Amino acid sequence: DTEVTQTPKHLVMGMTNKKSLKCEQHMGHRAMYWYKQKAKKPPELMFVYSYEKLSINESVPSRFSPECPNSSLLNLHLHALQPEDSALYLCASSQVISSSGNTIYFGEGSWLTVV
Amino acid sequence: AQSVTQLDSQVPVFEEAPVELRCNYSSSVSVYLFWYVQYPNQGLQLLLKYLSGSTLVESINGFEAEFNKSQTSFHLRKPSVHISDTAEYFCAVSDSSGYSTLTFGKGTMLLVSP
């Protein structure tokens, strides 16, 4: 079972709203990722958690706040977003983050529209 | 630092014709190579990967890719495509120097028509 589950699938929010995207995996993976994908573009890495600790933050604005409550869950808290933040947000996981070619598995994504 | 080049942004092809999607990479250390497919309005699915061993790797739906170290390439091929293969295909690389995050190419849109 190589499944990463993301909720909600679609989210429309105003620029003053606070919302969260959720991600869950039950593969025993200890590395979890958030990627952002704009239309017709490749995914861009935002954050990486390794053993529930934030390991990589790719200079993402503070209006995006990640959280890893436990080894199976990853959240992305959204606050005061801009219309240009509208995109597909992809969660992913892999066994570990070490440099041994671990395969990264992606969820179906959450489509975010900021109005 | 590593990079991936997918020269073709779009490849139109007729059903049952062969196809090749090109991918070249650049890295100063050993690499691991992946092809992901993204069907319209969906997430990314792993199609196939090269980690080590045999340079020819195959997927369950008829795609194959060959790792060519001398040409720094990992082209994706299928001898006969179906309408259902219409999708965006991303080549990606991670290397052995640090965290196994992915660097993606810009993607190639495969358009299969009847």
Tab-separated table of N, CA and C in Angstrom, chain B:
chain	number	residue	atom	x	y	z
B	1	ALA	N	25.309	20.611	-7.245
B	1	ALA	CA	23.875	20.745	-7.511
B	1	ALA	C	23.502	19.920	-8.739
B	2	GLN	N	22.273	19.463	-8.739
B	2	GLN	CA	21.822	18.647	-9.863
B	2	GLN	C	20.763	19.410	-10.642
B	3	SER	N	20.568	19.008	-11.881
B	3	SER	CA	19.520	19.607	-12.701
B	3	SER	C	18.994	18.569	-13.684
B	4	VAL	N	17.799	18.828	-14.173
B	4	VAL	CA	17.148	17.923	-15.119
B	4	VAL	C	16.626	18.740	-16.282
B	5	THR	N	16.836	18.266	-17.481
B	5	THR	CA	16.347	18.941	-18.675
B	5	THR	C	15.422	18.027	-19.450
B	6	GLN	N	14.208	18.490	-19.643
B	6	GLN	CA	13.278	17.821	-20.540
B	6	GLN	C	13.059	18.789	-21.701
B	7	LEU	N	13.653	18.482	-22.827
B	7	LEU	CA	13.687	19.427	-23.931
B	7	LEU	C	12.336	19.638	-24.587
B	8	ASP	N	11.498	18.613	-24.560
B	8	ASP	CA	10.211	18.689	-25.248
B	8	ASP	C	9.112	19.036	-24.253
B	9	SER	N	8.475	20.186	-24.452
B	9	SER	CA	7.391	20.548	-23.542
B	9	SER	C	6.103	19.805	-23.902
B	10	GLN	N	6.002	19.409	-25.160
B	10	GLN	CA	4.796	18.721	-25.613
B	10	GLN	C	5.182	17.746	-26.719
B	11	VAL	N	4.621	16.545	-26.660
B	11	VAL	CA	4.861	15.537	-27.695
B	11	VAL	C	3.510	15.001	-28.166
B	12	PRO	N	3.088	15.370	-29.382
B	12	PRO	CA	1.851	14.817	-29.932
B	12	PRO	C	2.155	13.532	-30.690
B	13	VAL	N	1.298	12.539	-30.518
B	13	VAL	CA	1.526	11.260	-31.165
B	13	VAL	C	0.180	10.588	-31.404
B	14	PHE	N	0.110	9.758	-32.455
B	14	PHE	CA	-1.112	9.021	-32.713
B	14	PHE	C	-1.135	7.733	-31.907
B	15	GLU	N	-2.329	7.302	-31.608
B	15	GLU	CA	-2.517	6.050	-30.862
B	15	GLU	C	-1.829	4.892	-31.597
B	16	GLU	N	-1.210	4.025	-30.816
B	16	GLU	CA	-0.492	2.836	-31.270
B	16	GLU	C	0.876	3.153	-31.884
B	17	ALA	N	1.251	4.409	-31.929
B	17	ALA	CA	2.588	4.768	-32.395
B	17	ALA	C	3.576	4.676	-31.241
B	18	PRO	N	4.873	4.530	-31.551
B	18	PRO	CA	5.888	4.544	-30.487
B	18	PRO	C	6.179	5.974	-30.054
B	19	VAL	N	6.698	6.109	-28.851
B	19	VAL	CA	7.028	7.436	-28.348
B	19	VAL	C	8.290	7.381	-27.502
B	20	GLU	N	9.043	8.477	-27.528
B	20	GLU	CA	10.193	8.642	-26.647
B	20	GLU	C	10.136	10.024	-26.036
B	21	LEU	N	10.196	10.091	-24.723
B	21	LEU	CA	10.250	11.350	-23.999
B	21	LEU	C	11.661	11.489	-23.450
B	22	ARG	N	12.298	12.606	-23.793
B	22	ARG	CA	13.707	12.744	-23.475
B	22	ARG	C	13.947	13.408	-22.129
B	23	CYS	N	14.994	12.915	-21.447
B	23	CYS	CA	15.389	13.463	-20.154
B	23	CYS	C	16.908	13.401	-20.056
B	24	ASN	N	17.513	14.527	-19.780
B	24	ASN	CA	18.946	14.580	-19.512
B	24	ASN	C	19.168	15.208	-18.142
B	25	TYR	N	20.181	14.764	-17.452
B	25	TYR	CA	20.442	15.260	-16.112
B	25	TYR	C	21.879	15.742	-16.006
B	26	SER	N	22.118	16.501	-14.966
B	26	SER	CA	23.454	16.978	-14.672
B	26	SER	C	23.682	16.835	-13.181
B	27	SER	N	24.784	16.175	-12.817
B	27	SER	CA	25.116	16.012	-11.401
B	27	SER	C	26.582	15.647	-11.283
B	28	SER	N	27.201	16.072	-10.201
B	28	SER	CA	28.613	15.781	-9.995
B	28	SER	C	28.819	14.501	-9.174
B	29	VAL	N	27.717	13.910	-8.715
B	29	VAL	CA	27.815	12.680	-7.917
B	29	VAL	C	26.837	11.655	-8.483
B	30	SER	N	26.834	10.485	-7.868
B	30	SER	CA	25.923	9.438	-8.325
B	30	SER	C	24.474	9.894	-8.175
B	31	VAL	N	23.640	9.460	-9.105
B	31	VAL	CA	22.247	9.914	-9.111
B	31	VAL	C	21.273	8.744	-9.074
B	32	TYR	N	20.072	9.067	-8.669
B	32	TYR	CA	18.935	8.161	-8.756
B	32	TYR	C	17.900	8.868	-9.620
B	33	LEU	N	17.289	8.148	-10.534
B	33	LEU	CA	16.435	8.773	-11.540
B	33	LEU	C	15.028	8.210	-11.492
B	34	PHE	N	14.068	9.075	-11.717
B	34	PHE	CA	12.657	8.714	-11.605
B	34	PHE	C	11.872	9.325	-12.763
B	35	TRP	N	10.828	8.636	-13.158
B	35	TRP	CA	9.798	9.215	-14.010
B	35	TRP	C	8.480	9.152	-13.242
B	36	TYR	N	7.837	10.316	-13.167
B	36	TYR	CA	6.512	10.406	-12.567
B	36	TYR	C	5.518	10.798	-13.667
B	37	VAL	N	4.271	10.341	-13.533
B	37	VAL	CA	3.215	10.709	-14.464
B	37	VAL	C	2.118	11.425	-13.688
B	38	GLN	N	1.585	12.461	-14.309
B	38	GLN	CA	0.486	13.212	-13.702
B	38	GLN	C	-0.663	13.289	-14.695
B	39	TYR	N	-1.721	12.539	-14.426
B	39	TYR	CA	-2.913	12.597	-15.265
B	39	TYR	C	-3.673	13.882	-14.949
B	40	PRO	N	-4.503	14.366	-15.854
B	40	PRO	CA	-5.197	15.639	-15.650
B	40	PRO	C	-5.902	15.708	-14.305
B	41	ASN	N	-5.644	16.777	-13.594
B	41	ASN	CA	-6.286	17.067	-12.306
B	41	ASN	C	-6.004	16.016	-11.236
B	42	GLN	N	-4.852	15.383	-11.324
B	42	GLN	CA	-4.488	14.398	-10.315
B	42	GLN	C	-3.093	14.694	-9.768
B	43	GLY	N	-2.707	13.909	-8.748
B	43	GLY	CA	-1.366	14.031	-8.187
B	43	GLY	C	-0.351	13.275	-9.033
B	44	LEU	N	0.869	13.170	-8.505
B	44	LEU	CA	1.929	12.483	-9.232
B	44	LEU	C	1.979	11.008	-8.854
B	45	GLN	N	2.152	10.178	-9.867
B	45	GLN	CA	2.306	8.745	-9.631
B	45	GLN	C	3.684	8.314	-10.124
B	46	LEU	N	4.355	7.501	-9.336
B	46	LEU	CA	5.649	6.984	-9.758
B	46	LEU	C	5.444	6.008	-10.910
B	47	LEU	N	6.162	6.238	-12.001
B	47	LEU	CA	6.058	5.367	-13.173
B	47	LEU	C	7.168	4.315	-13.141
B	48	LEU	N	8.396	4.753	-12.970
B	48	LEU	CA	9.516	3.838	-12.829
B	48	LEU	C	10.708	4.593	-12.258
B	49	LYS	N	11.719	3.813	-11.852
B	49	LYS	CA	12.882	4.430	-11.214
B	49	LYS	C	14.128	3.618	-11.503
B	50	TYR	N	15.258	4.312	-11.507
B	50	TYR	CA	16.559	3.672	-11.584
B	50	TYR	C	17.332	4.030	-10.329
B	51	LEU	N	17.715	3.009	-9.578
B	51	LEU	CA	18.539	3.239	-8.393
B	51	LEU	C	19.935	2.669	-8.591
B	52	SER	N	19.998	1.430	-9.115
B	52	SER	CA	21.274	0.782	-9.385
B	52	SER	C	20.978	-0.486	-10.176
B	53	GLY	N	22.026	-1.184	-10.580
B	53	GLY	CA	21.839	-2.462	-11.249
B	53	GLY	C	21.556	-2.292	-12.729
B	54	SER	N	20.617	-3.073	-13.248
B	54	SER	CA	20.296	-3.046	-14.669
B	54	SER	C	19.910	-1.647	-15.118
B	55	THR	N	20.483	-1.222	-16.221
B	55	THR	CA	20.230	0.146	-16.687
B	55	THR	C	18.887	0.291	-17.378
B	56	LEU	N	18.245	-0.823	-17.716
B	56	LEU	CA	16.930	-0.779	-18.343
B	56	LEU	C	15.879	-1.111	-17.293
B	57	VAL	N	14.967	-0.186	-17.066
B	57	VAL	CA	13.906	-0.398	-16.081
B	57	VAL	C	12.561	-0.306	-16.766
B	58	GLU	N	11.606	-1.067	-16.263
B	58	GLU	CA	10.298	-1.146	-16.910
B	58	GLU	C	9.181	-0.853	-15.913
B	59	SER	N	8.063	-0.351	-16.445
B	59	SER	CA	6.891	-0.145	-15.616
B	59	SER	C	5.851	-1.206	-15.952
B	60	ILE	N	4.802	-1.284	-15.143
B	60	ILE	CA	3.798	-2.322	-15.351
B	60	ILE	C	2.899	-2.013	-16.536
B	61	ASN	N	2.886	-0.779	-17.029
B	61	ASN	CA	1.990	-0.429	-18.138
B	61	ASN	C	2.729	-0.208	-19.442
B	62	GLY	N	3.873	-0.871	-19.606
B	62	GLY	CA	4.519	-0.914	-20.911
B	62	GLY	C	5.578	0.137	-21.173
B	63	PHE	N	5.787	1.070	-20.255
B	63	PHE	CA	6.860	2.041	-20.426
B	63	PHE	C	8.195	1.435	-19.991
B	64	GLU	N	9.264	1.939	-20.576
B	64	GLU	CA	10.590	1.560	-20.136
B	64	GLU	C	11.513	2.774	-20.251
B	65	ALA	N	12.585	2.753	-19.468
B	65	ALA	CA	13.574	3.829	-19.532
B	65	ALA	C	14.948	3.220	-19.364
B	66	GLU	N	15.910	3.814	-20.017
B	66	GLU	CA	17.272	3.303	-19.949
B	66	GLU	C	18.209	4.370	-19.414
B	67	PHE	N	18.927	4.020	-18.360
B	67	PHE	CA	19.921	4.910	-17.772
B	67	PHE	C	21.189	4.830	-18.608
B	68	ASN	N	21.630	5.963	-19.127
B	68	ASN	CA	22.847	6.017	-19.926
B	68	ASN	C	23.784	7.024	-19.265
B	69	LYS	N	24.770	6.488	-18.540
B	69	LYS	CA	25.648	7.364	-17.755
B	69	LYS	C	26.521	8.227	-18.639
B	70	SER	N	26.989	7.671	-19.751
B	70	SER	CA	27.904	8.434	-20.618
B	70	SER	C	27.188	9.598	-21.295
B	71	GLN	N	25.908	9.414	-21.579
B	71	GLN	CA	25.136	10.488	-22.197
B	71	GLN	C	24.286	11.243	-21.185
B	72	THR	N	24.423	10.891	-19.919
B	72	THR	CA	23.643	11.496	-18.813
B	72	THR	C	22.169	11.620	-19.204
B	73	SER	N	21.610	10.502	-19.635
B	73	SER	CA	20.229	10.517	-20.080
B	73	SER	C	19.424	9.417	-19.413
B	74	PHE	N	18.122	9.603	-19.406
B	74	PHE	CA	17.180	8.622	-18.852
B	74	PHE	C	15.881	8.781	-19.633
B	75	HIS	N	15.927	8.472	-20.923
B	75	HIS	CA	14.777	8.655	-21.806
B	75	HIS	C	13.694	7.613	-21.543
B	76	LEU	N	12.464	8.037	-21.661
B	76	LEU	CA	11.304	7.171	-21.438
B	76	LEU	C	10.732	6.751	-22.791
B	77	ARG	N	10.418	5.473	-22.940
B	77	ARG	CA	9.924	4.969	-24.226
B	77	ARG	C	8.721	4.061	-24.011
B	78	LYS	N	7.873	4.038	-25.040
B	78	LYS	CA	6.797	3.060	-25.079
B	78	LYS	C	6.591	2.680	-26.537
B	79	PRO	N	6.538	1.390	-26.860
B	79	PRO	CA	6.452	0.980	-28.258
B	79	PRO	C	5.105	1.269	-28.913
B	80	SER	N	4.033	1.362	-28.099
B	80	SER	CA	2.708	1.579	-28.651
B	80	SER	C	1.850	2.281	-27.602
B	81	VAL	N	1.506	3.538	-27.854
B	81	VAL	CA	0.794	4.306	-26.829
B	81	VAL	C	-0.717	4.179	-26.984
B	82	HIS	N	-1.410	4.441	-25.881
B	82	HIS	CA	-2.877	4.438	-25.853
B	82	HIS	C	-3.373	5.844	-25.531
B	83	ILE	N	-4.621	6.082	-25.855
B	83	ILE	CA	-5.244	7.358	-25.536
B	83	ILE	C	-5.083	7.657	-24.048
B	84	SER	N	-5.199	6.625	-23.238
B	84	SER	CA	-5.136	6.795	-21.782
B	84	SER	C	-3.750	7.184	-21.276
B	85	ASP	N	-2.748	7.150	-22.144
B	85	ASP	CA	-1.402	7.586	-21.739
B	85	ASP	C	-1.253	9.105	-21.790
B	86	THR	N	-2.265	9.793	-22.282
B	86	THR	CA	-2.226	11.254	-22.308
B	86	THR	C	-2.080	11.792	-20.900
B	87	ALA	N	-0.978	12.505	-20.665
B	87	ALA	CA	-0.660	12.981	-19.310
B	87	ALA	C	0.603	13.827	-19.379
B	88	GLU	N	0.941	14.430	-18.241
B	88	GLU	CA	2.204	15.144	-18.098
B	88	GLU	C	3.210	14.177	-17.484
B	89	TYR	N	4.404	14.123	-18.036
B	89	TYR	CA	5.436	13.213	-17.554
B	89	TYR	C	6.616	14.046	-17.039
B	90	PHE	N	6.995	13.776	-15.791
B	90	PHE	CA	8.101	14.499	-15.160
B	90	PHE	C	9.264	13.549	-14.909
B	91	CYS	N	10.431	13.958	-15.362
B	91	CYS	CA	11.661	13.274	-15.023
B	91	CYS	C	12.218	13.949	-13.766
B	92	ALA	N	12.776	13.173	-12.856
B	92	ALA	CA	13.286	13.747	-11.610
B	92	ALA	C	14.558	13.025	-11.196
B	93	VAL	N	15.399	13.735	-10.463
B	93	VAL	CA	16.668	13.177	-10.020
B	93	VAL	C	16.890	13.504	-8.548
B	94	SER	N	17.444	12.572	-7.828
B	94	SER	CA	17.987	12.860	-6.502
B	94	SER	C	19.406	12.304	-6.503
B	95	ASP	N	20.259	12.860	-5.671
B	95	ASP	CA	21.635	12.389	-5.722
B	95	ASP	C	22.078	11.853	-4.377
B	96	SER	N	23.300	11.401	-4.344
B	96	SER	CA	23.826	10.702	-3.167
B	96	SER	C	24.544	11.632	-2.209
B	97	SER	N	24.448	12.941	-2.456
B	97	SER	CA	25.258	13.860	-1.661
B	97	SER	C	24.564	14.359	-0.404
B	98	GLY	N	23.295	14.139	-0.295
B	98	GLY	CA	22.607	14.683	0.880
B	98	GLY	C	21.201	14.164	0.974
B	99	TYR	N	20.276	15.023	1.328
B	99	TYR	CA	18.899	14.593	1.458
B	99	TYR	C	18.358	14.119	0.117
B	100	SER	N	17.476	13.119	0.184
B	100	SER	CA	16.946	12.551	-1.057
B	100	SER	C	15.720	13.307	-1.536
B	101	THR	N	15.840	14.625	-1.642
B	101	THR	CA	14.745	15.386	-2.245
B	101	THR	C	14.891	15.322	-3.758
B	102	LEU	N	13.816	15.625	-4.452
B	102	LEU	CA	13.780	15.491	-5.895
B	102	LEU	C	13.968	16.830	-6.583
B	103	THR	N	14.723	16.807	-7.669
B	103	THR	CA	14.761	17.930	-8.592
B	103	THR	C	14.032	17.494	-9.850
B	104	PHE	N	13.011	18.232	-10.207
B	104	PHE	CA	12.169	17.864	-11.346
B	104	PHE	C	12.585	18.597	-12.609
B	105	GLY	N	12.370	17.940	-13.746
B	105	GLY	CA	12.399	18.639	-15.009
B	105	GLY	C	11.109	19.420	-15.184
B	106	LYS	N	11.010	20.173	-16.281
B	106	LYS	CA	9.839	21.030	-16.486
B	106	LYS	C	8.615	20.260	-16.939
B	107	GLY	N	8.807	19.000	-17.296
B	107	GLY	CA	7.678	18.185	-17.696
B	107	GLY	C	7.492	18.135	-19.201
B	108	THR	N	6.946	17.013	-19.664
B	108	THR	CA	6.584	16.846	-21.071
B	108	THR	C	5.140	16.374	-21.135
B	109	MET	N	4.332	17.113	-21.854
B	109	MET	CA	2.935	16.735	-22.034
B	109	MET	C	2.825	15.778	-23.217
B	110	LEU	N	2.425	14.545	-22.946
B	110	LEU	CA	2.201	13.564	-24.012
B	110	LEU	C	0.736	13.627	-24.429
B	111	LEU	N	0.507	13.966	-25.691
B	111	LEU	CA	-0.858	14.084	-26.207
B	111	LEU	C	-1.076	12.966	-27.221
B	112	VAL	N	-1.911	11.996	-26.889
B	112	VAL	CA	-2.188	10.871	-27.765
B	112	VAL	C	-3.551	11.077	-28.402
B	113	SER	N	-3.573	11.063	-29.714
B	113	SER	CA	-4.840	11.264	-30.432
B	113	SER	C	-5.174	10.031	-31.267
B	114	PRO	N	-6.475	9.846	-31.555
B	114	PRO	CA	-6.897	8.649	-32.304
B	114	PRO	C	-6.400	8.669	-33.744
